[in-house]
Coordinates of C-alpha atoms in Angstrom, one line a residue:
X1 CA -41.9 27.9 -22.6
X2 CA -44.4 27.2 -25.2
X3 CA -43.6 22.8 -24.9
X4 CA -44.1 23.8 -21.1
X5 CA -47.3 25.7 -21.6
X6 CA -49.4 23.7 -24.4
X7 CA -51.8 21.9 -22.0
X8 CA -53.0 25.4 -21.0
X9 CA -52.9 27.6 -23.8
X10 CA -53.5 27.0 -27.5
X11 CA -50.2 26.4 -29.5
X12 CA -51.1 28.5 -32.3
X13 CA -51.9 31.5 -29.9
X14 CA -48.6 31.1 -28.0
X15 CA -46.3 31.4 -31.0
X16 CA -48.2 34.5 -32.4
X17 CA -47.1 36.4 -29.2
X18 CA -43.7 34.7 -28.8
X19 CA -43.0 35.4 -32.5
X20 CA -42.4 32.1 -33.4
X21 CA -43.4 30.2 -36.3
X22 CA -46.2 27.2 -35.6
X23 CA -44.2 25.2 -38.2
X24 CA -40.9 26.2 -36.0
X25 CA -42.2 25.0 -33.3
X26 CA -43.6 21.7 -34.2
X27 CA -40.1 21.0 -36.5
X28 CA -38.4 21.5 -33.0
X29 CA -40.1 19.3 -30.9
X30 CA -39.8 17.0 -32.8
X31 CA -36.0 17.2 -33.8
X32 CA -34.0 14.4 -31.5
X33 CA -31.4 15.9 -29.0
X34 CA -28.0 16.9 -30.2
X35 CA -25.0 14.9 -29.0
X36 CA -24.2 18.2 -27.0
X37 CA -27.6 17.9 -25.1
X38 CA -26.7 13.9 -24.5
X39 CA -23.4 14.4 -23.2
X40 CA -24.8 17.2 -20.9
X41 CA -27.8 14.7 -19.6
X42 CA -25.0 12.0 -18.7
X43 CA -22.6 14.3 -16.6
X44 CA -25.5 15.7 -15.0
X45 CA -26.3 12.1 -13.7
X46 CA -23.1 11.8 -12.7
X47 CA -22.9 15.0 -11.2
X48 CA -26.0 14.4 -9.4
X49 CA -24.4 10.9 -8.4
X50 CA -21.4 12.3 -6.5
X51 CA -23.2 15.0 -5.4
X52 CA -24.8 12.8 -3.1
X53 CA -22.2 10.4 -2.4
X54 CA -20.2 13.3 -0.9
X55 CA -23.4 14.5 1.1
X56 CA -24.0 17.4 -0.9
X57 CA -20.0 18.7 0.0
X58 CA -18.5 18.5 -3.8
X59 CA -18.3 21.9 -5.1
X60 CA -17.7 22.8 -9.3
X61 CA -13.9 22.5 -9.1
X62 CA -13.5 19.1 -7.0
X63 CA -16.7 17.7 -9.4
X64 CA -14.4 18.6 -12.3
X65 CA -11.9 16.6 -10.7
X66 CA -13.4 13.8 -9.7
X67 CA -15.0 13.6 -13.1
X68 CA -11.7 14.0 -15.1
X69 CA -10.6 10.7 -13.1
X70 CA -13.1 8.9 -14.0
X71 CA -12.7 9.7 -17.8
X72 CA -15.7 12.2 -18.1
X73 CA -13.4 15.6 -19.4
X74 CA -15.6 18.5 -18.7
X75 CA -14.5 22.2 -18.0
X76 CA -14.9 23.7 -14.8
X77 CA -16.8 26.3 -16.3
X78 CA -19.3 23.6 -18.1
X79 CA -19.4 22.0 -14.4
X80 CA -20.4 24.7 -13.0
X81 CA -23.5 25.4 -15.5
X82 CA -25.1 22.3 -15.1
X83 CA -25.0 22.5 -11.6
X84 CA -26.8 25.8 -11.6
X85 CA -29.2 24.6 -13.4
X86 CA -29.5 21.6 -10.9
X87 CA -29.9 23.5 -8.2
X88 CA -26.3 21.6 -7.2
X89 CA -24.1 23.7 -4.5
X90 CA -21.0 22.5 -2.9
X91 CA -19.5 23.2 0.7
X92 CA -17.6 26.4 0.2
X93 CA -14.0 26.5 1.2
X94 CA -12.1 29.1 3.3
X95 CA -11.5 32.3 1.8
X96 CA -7.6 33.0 1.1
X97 CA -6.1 35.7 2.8
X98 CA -7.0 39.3 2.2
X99 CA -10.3 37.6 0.8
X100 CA -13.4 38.2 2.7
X101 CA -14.7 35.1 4.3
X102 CA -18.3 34.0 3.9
X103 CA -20.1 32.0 6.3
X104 CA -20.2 28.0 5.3
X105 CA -23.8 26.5 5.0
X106 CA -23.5 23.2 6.5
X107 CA -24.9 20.9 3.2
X108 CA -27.8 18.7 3.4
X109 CA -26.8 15.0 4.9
X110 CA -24.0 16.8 7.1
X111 CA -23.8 16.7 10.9
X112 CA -22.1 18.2 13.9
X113 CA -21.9 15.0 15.7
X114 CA -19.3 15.5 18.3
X115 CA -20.7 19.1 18.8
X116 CA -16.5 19.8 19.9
X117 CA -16.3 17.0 22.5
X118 CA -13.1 15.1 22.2
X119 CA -13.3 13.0 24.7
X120 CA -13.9 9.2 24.3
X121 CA -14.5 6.8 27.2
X122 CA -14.2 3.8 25.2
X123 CA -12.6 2.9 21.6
X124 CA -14.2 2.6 18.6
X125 CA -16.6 5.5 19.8
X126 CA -15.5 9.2 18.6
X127 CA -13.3 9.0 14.8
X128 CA -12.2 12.2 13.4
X129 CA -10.6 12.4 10.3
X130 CA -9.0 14.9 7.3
X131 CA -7.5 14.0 4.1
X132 CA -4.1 15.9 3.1
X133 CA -2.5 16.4 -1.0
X134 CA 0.9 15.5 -0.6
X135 CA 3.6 16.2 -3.6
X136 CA 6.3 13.7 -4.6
X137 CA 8.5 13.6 -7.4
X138 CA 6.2 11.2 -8.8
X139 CA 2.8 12.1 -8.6
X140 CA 0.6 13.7 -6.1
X141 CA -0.3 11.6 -3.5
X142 CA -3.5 12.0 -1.2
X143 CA -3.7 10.9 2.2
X144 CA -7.0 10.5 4.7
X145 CA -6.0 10.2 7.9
X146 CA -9.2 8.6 10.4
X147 CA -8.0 9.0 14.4
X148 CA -9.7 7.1 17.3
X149 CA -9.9 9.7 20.0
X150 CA -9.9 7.5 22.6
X151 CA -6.2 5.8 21.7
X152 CA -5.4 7.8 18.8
X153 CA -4.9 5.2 16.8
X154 CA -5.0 6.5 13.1
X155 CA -6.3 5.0 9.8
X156 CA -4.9 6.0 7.1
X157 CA -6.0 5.9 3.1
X158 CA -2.7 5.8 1.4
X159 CA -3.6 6.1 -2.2
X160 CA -2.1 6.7 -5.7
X161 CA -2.6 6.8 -9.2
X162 CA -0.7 4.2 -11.6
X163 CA -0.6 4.0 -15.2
X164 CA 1.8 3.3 -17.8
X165 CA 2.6 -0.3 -16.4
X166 CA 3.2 -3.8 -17.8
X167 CA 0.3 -4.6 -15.8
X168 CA -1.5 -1.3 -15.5
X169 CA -1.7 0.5 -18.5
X170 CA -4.3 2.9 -17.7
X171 CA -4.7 5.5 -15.2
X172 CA -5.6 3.4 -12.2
X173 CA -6.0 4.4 -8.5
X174 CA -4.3 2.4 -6.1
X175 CA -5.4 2.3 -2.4
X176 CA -4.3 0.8 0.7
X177 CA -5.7 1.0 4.3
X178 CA -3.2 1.7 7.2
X179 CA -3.8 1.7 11.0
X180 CA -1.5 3.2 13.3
X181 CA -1.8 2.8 16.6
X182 CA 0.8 5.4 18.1
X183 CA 3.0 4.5 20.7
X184 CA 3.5 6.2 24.4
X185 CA 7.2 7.1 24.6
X186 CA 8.8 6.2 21.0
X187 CA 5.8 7.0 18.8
X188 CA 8.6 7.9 15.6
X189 CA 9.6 3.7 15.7
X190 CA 7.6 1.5 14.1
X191 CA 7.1 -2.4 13.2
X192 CA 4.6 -3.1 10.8
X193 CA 2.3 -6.0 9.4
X194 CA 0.6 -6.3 5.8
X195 CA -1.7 -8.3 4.0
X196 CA -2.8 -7.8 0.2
X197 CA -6.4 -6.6 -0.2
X198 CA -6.0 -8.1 -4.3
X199 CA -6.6 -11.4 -6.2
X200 CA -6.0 -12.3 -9.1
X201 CA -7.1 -15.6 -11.7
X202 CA -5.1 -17.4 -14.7
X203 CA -4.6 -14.1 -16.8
X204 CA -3.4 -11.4 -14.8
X205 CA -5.1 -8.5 -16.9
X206 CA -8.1 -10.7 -16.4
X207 CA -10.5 -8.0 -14.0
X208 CA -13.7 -9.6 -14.7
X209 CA -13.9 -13.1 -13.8
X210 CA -14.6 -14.6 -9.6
X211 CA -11.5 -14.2 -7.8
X212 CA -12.0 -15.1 -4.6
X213 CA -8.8 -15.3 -2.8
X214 CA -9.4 -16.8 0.2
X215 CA -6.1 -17.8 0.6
X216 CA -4.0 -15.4 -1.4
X217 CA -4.6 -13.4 0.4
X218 CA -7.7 -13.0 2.6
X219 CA -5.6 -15.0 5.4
X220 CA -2.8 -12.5 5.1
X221 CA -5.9 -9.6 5.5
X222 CA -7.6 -11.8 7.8
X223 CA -4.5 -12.3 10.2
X224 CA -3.5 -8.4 10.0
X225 CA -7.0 -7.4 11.4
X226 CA -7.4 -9.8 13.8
X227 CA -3.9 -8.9 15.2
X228 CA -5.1 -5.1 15.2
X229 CA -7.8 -6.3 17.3
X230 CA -6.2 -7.6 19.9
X231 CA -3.3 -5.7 20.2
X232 CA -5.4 -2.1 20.1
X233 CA -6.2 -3.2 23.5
X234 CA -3.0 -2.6 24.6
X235 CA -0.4 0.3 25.1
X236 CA 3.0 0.2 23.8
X237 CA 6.1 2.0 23.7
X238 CA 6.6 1.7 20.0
X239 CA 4.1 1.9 17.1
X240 CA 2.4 -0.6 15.3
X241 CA 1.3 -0.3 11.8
X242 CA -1.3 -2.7 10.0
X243 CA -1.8 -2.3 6.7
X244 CA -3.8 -3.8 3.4
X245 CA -1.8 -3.1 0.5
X246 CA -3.5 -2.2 -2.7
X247 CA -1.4 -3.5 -6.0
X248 CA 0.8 -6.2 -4.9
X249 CA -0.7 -8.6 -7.5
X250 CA -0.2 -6.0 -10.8
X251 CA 3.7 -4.9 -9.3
X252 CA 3.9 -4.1 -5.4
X253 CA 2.5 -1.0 -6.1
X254 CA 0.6 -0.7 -2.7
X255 CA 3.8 -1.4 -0.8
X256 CA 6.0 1.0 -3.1
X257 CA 3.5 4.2 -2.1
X258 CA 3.8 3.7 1.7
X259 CA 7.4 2.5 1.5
X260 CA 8.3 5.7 0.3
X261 CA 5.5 8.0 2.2
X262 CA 7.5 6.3 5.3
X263 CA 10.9 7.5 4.4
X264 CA 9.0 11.2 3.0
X265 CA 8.2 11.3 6.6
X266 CA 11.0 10.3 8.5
X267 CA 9.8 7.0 10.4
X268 CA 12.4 4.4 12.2
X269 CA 10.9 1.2 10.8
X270 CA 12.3 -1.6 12.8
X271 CA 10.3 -4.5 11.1
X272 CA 7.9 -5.2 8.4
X273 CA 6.4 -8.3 8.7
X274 CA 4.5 -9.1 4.9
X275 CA 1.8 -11.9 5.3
X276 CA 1.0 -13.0 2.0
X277 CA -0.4 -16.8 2.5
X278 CA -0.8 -17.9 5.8
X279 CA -4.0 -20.4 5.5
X280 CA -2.8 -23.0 3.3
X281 CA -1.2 -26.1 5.3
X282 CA -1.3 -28.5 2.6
X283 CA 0.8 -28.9 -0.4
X284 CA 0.7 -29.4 -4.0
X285 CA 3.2 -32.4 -3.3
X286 CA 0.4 -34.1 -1.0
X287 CA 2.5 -33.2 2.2
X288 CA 0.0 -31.5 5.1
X289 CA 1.8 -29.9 7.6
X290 CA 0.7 -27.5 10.1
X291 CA 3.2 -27.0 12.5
X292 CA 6.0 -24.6 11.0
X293 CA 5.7 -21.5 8.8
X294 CA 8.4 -20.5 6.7
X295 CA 10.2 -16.8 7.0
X296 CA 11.6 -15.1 4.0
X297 CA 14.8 -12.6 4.3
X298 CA 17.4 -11.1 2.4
X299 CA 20.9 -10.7 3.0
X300 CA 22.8 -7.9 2.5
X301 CA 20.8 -4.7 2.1
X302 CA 20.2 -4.0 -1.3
X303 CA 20.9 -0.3 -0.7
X304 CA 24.4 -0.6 0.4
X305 CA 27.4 1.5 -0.8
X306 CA 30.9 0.6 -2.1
X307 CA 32.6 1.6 1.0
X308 CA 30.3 -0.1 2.9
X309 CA 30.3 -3.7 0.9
X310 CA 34.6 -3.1 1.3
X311 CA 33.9 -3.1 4.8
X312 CA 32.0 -5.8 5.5
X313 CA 34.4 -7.8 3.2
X314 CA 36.6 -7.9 6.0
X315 CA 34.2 -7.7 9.0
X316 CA 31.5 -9.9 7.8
X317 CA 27.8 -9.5 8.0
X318 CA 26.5 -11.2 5.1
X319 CA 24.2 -13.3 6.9
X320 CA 23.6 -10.4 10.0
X321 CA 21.8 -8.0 8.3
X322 CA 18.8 -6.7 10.3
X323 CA 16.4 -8.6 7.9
X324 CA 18.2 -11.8 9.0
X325 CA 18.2 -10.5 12.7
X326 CA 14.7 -9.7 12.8
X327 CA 13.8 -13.3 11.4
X328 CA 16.2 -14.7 14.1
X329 CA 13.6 -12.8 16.2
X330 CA 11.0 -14.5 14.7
X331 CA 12.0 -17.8 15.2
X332 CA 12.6 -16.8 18.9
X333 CA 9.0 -15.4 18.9
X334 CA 7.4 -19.2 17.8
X335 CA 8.3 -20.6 21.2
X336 CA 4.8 -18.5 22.3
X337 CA 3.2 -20.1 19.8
X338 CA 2.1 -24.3 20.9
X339 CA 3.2 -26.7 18.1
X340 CA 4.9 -23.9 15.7
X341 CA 8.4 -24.3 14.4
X342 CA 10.0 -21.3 12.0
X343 CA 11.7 -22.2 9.1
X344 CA 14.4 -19.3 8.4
X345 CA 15.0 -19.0 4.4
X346 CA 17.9 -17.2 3.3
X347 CA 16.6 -15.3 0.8
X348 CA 14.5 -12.7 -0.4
X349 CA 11.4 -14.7 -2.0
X350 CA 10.5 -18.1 -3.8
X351 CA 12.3 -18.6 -7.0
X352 CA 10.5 -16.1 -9.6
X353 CA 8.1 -14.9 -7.3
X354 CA 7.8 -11.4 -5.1
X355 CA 5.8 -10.2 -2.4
X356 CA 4.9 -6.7 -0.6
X357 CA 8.4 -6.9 1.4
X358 CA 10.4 -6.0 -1.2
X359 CA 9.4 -2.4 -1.6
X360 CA 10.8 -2.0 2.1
X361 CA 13.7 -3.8 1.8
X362 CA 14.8 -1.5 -2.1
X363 CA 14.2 1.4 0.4
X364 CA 16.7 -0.5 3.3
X365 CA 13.7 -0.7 5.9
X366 CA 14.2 -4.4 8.0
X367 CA 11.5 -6.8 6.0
X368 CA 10.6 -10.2 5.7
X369 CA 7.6 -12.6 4.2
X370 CA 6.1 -14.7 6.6
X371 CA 4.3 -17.3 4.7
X372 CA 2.9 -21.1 5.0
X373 CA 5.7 -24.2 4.1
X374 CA 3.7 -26.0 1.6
X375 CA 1.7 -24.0 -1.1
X376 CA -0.7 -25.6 -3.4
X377 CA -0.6 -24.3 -6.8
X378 CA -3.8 -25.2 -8.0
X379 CA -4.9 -22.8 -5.6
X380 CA -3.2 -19.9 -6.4
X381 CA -3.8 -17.2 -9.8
X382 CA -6.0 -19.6 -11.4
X383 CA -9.5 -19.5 -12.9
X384 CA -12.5 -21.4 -11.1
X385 CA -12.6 -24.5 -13.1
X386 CA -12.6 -28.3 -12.6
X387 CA -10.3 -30.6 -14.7
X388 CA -10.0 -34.5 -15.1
X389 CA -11.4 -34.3 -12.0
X390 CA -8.7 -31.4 -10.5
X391 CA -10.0 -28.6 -8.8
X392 CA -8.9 -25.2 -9.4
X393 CA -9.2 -22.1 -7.9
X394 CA -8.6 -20.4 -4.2
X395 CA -11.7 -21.0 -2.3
X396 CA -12.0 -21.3 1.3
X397 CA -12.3 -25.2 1.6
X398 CA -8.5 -24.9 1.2
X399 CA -7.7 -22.6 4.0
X400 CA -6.4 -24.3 7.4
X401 CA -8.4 -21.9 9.6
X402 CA -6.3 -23.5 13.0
X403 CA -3.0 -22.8 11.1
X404 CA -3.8 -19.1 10.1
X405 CA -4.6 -18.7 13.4
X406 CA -1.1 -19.9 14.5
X407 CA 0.6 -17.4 12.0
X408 CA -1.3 -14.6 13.0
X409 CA 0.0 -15.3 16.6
X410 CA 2.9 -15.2 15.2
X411 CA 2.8 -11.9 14.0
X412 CA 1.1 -10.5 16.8
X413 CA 3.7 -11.9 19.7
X414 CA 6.5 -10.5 17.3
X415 CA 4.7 -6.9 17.1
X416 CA 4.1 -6.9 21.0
X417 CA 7.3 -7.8 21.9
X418 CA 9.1 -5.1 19.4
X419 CA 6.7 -2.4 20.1
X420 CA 7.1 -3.3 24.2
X421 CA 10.9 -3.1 24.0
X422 CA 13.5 -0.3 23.7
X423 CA 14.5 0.7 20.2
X424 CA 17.4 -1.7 19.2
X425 CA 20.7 -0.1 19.8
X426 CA 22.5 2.1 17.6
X427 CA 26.0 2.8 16.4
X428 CA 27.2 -0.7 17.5
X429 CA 30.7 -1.1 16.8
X430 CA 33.8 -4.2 17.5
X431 CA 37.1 -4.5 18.8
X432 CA 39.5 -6.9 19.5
X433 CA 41.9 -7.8 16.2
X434 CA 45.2 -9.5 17.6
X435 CA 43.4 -10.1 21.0
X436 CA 42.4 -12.8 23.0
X437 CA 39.2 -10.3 24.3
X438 CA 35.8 -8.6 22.6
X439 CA 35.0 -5.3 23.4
X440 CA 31.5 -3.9 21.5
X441 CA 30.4 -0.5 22.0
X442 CA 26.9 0.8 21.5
X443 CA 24.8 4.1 22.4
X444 CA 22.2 4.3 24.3
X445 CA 19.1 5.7 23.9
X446 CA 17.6 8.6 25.6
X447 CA 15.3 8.2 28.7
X448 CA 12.0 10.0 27.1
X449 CA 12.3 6.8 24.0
X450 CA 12.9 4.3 26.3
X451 CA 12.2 4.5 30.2
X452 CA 11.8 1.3 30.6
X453 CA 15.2 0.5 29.4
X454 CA 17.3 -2.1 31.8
X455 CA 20.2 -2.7 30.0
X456 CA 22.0 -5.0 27.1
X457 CA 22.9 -8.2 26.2
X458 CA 25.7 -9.4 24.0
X459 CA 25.0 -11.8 22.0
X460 CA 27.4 -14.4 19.7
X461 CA 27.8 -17.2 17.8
X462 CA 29.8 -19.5 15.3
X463 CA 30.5 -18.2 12.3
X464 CA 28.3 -21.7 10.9
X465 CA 25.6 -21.4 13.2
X466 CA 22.1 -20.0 12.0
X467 CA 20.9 -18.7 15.1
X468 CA 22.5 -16.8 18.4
X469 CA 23.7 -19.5 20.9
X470 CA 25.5 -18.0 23.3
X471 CA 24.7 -14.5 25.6
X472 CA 25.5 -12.5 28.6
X473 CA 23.6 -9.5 29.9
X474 CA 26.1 -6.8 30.8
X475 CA 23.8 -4.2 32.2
X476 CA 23.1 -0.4 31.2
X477 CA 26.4 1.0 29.5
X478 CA 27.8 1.4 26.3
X479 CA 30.2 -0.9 26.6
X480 CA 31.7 -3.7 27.5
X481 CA 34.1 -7.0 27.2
X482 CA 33.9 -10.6 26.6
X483 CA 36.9 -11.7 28.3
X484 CA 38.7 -14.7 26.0
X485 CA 36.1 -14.8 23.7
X486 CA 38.4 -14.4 20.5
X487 CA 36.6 -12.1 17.9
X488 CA 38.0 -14.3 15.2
X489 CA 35.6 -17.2 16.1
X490 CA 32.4 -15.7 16.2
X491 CA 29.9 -13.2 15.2
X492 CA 28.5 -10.9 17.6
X493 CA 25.4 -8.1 18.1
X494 CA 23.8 -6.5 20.8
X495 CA 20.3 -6.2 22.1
X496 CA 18.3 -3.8 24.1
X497 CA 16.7 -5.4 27.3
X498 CA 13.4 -3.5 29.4
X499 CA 12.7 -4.3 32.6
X500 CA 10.1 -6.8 32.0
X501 CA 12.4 -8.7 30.3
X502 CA 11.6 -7.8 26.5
X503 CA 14.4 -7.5 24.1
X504 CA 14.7 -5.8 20.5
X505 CA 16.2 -7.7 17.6
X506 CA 20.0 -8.2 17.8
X507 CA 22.0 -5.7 16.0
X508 CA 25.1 -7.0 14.5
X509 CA 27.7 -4.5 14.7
X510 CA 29.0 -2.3 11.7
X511 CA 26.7 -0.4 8.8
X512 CA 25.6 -4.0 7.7
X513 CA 23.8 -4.9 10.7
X514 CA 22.6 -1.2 11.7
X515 CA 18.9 -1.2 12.6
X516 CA 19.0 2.8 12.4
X517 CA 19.6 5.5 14.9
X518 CA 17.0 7.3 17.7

């Protein structure tokens, strides 16, 4: 009071009737602040900082929180005083039960815009959104879900915290971006495409220096959103995901949280299409090509059981799993795509090397990399630099802007079709040992998942062959014959057909080639 006072009333005066000592006084004003009062001034500014950034919602125990996160420990209770003495009040929750509710003061910054109309003429006009804590064996994950009203297609902030890693060693939030666009009469299947929001330079801890990433992997971003864009335009049967994947650079960690949020929450992934590299068409071995893209996919699931792997021993399915199928798709897909050829790998990734697939495929979930043929290594995880002359670095003078644009068709023909189609079929089984006929057997999926359903096709093929070569659509039943086609000759699988003509993946028959059930 009296430091407050002194440029009306003498000092001298104002201690006699305070009872304080002149010499008091003037030893205190001039002592500096105590570590105490320093730490208090930074988490005010702090407090004061997300105060605002949350629009004056963030009350004492989510300021705590968000604090703590951040490596500022404060108690609630120590919260709580500075923002008294700020003049600092949050949004007040709901009262629990048997509690007696208070009316909620809307907080500075905060408006009613939609004042309860839901209705939206147009997209990209009316979002509503909510964020959700949900528990995992893990960790706690927290989930923000952002709906269009006028589609409901939802974005999603998938997010975890990761620490204890190789790579990340402290606690370190990971977040990914994920829009669903729901679809009409099978909204619980999905196919999905990805790109990786992260770079990375020479040194992988390295968090500091310019990583621009244009190519690895802006084009796989670049692609995903541009597919969103065109494809949210339409309606489809099934949903379609597009997601940016947080972490895939310090160990797929982005991919591991919504890989397993998926299978918390029950969804029928058909397909996962990763795009990590789609904008590079020339190679470090000088060879520029921009005409074929190059599809990643494992074999045999890697979450196959004993009894399972004795069974396909003697039935086969190495080369059918739906990972395989759904690149055979793929390949199908390019022929709507001018000048692209797909070249089918037969395994999971480059030699060494991994990519936001994997996650899907350790879970059993139908995934594959879609990538460009030729990389160029001076492009990729290394520091801006020039060398004898050699450029380093991933800058955008090395990305093909005509060839990403070629690979995100790709993707986006592949997502139509699938989404378009019926769910492949399920339960497919084969007879026809010491026979000179096929018989395959299948069931069908209910008319609310797929009303547009015509039929099947059986498909088959040389046991050498890569691709399906020979078919016959047999119409809508659940089974049928291939008269003096042996079963010993060929592999076979079955698709679903709508009536516009769109098929789903083939599904070879048998545990190793199941796509799932409805």
């Amino acid at each position: 009071m009296i430091e407050r006072c002194r440029d009306e009333f003498p000092i001298r005066l104002m201690c006699r009737c305070l009872r304080v000592s002149t010499s008091g006084y003037y030893d205190w004003s001039k002592r500096l602040p105590s570590a105490r009062q320093r730490d208090n001034e930074r988490l005010l500014g702090r407090i004061h900082a997300l105060h605002q950034d949350s629009r004056g919602t963030l009350g004492a125990g989510r300021m705590q929180e968000d604090l703590v996160e951040e490596g500022l420990m404060a108690s609630r209770n120590r919260v709580a005083r500075l923002m008294a003495v700020a003049g600092l009040q949050g949004w007040p929750r709901p009262k629990r039960r048997g509690q007696r509710a208070q009316p909620a003061l809307t907080p500075p910054g905060v408006r009613n815009l939609l004042e309860r109309d839901f209705s939206a003429l147009e997209p990209e006009t009316k979002w509503v959104t909510d964020i959700t804590e949900i528990k995992t064996q893990q960790a706690k994950l927290y989930l923000c879900v952002v709906l269009d009203l006028f589609d409901q297609r939802i974005n999603y902030e998938v997010k975890d915290t990761v620490q204890g890693e190789t790579r990340i060693p402290n606690p370190t939030e990971v977040v990914s971006i994920i829009a669903i666009q729901k679809g009409m009469s099978d909204p619980n299947r999905y196919v999905l495409m990805s790109g990786d929001i992260d770079s990375r330079v020479s040194d992988v801890m390295d968090a500091s220096s310019d990583s621009p990433g244009a190519n690895d992997n802006a084009s796989g971003i670049a692609g995903t959103l541009e597919a969103a864009r065109i494809l949210s335009k339409h309606k489809f049967n099934g949903s379609i995901v597009y997601a940016a994947l947080a972490g895939e650079e310090q160990g797929l960690f982005g991919g591991k949280i919504l890989a397993e949020y998926a299978k918390q929450r029950g969804w029928r992934i058909e397909a996962v299409l990763n795009n990590d590299m789609i904008g590079n068409s020339e190679g470090i071995n000088g060879v520029k090509d921009n005409t074929t893209a190059r599809v990643f996919a494992e074999g045999t699931r890697y979450t196959e059981t004993a009894d399972e792997a004795r069974q396909r021993r003697f039935t086969g399915g190495e080369v059918d799993s739906p990972t395989r199928n759904l690149a055979r798709y793929i390949d199908q897909m390019a022929r709507y795509v001018p000048n692209l050829d797909v070249m089918m790998i037969y395994r999971l990734d480059r030699f060494g090397r991994g990519g936001h697939h994997r996650p899907f495929n350790d879970l059993g979930y139908p995934a594959v990399r879609i990538m460009e043929t030729n990389e160029h290594y001076d492009r990729q995880h290394q520091d801006l630099r020039v060398e004898d002359g050699r450029k380093y670095g991933d800058t955008i003078d090395g990305v093909d802007f005509d060839y990403a644009t070629k690979l995100t068709a790709l993707n986006a023909v592949s997502l139509a079709a699938m989404a378009w189609a019926p769910p492949p079929p399920s339960q497919v089984s084969i007879d026809g040992a010491v026979s000179a006929d096929t018989t395959l057997k299948w069931k069908m999926p209910s008319a609310q998942q797929a009303p547009h359903l015509k039929g099947f096709k059986i498909y088959w093929r040389l046991t050498t062959d890569p691709t399906w070569t020979h078919s016959r659509y047999v119409g809508k039943v659940e089974q049928a014959t291939l008269k003096n086609v042996v079963i010993d000759n060929y592999f076979f699988g079955v698709a679903a057909v709508a009536a516009d003509g769109t098929e789903s993946p083939v599904v070879f028959p048998g545990a190793a080639g199941s796509f799932g059930g409805y």
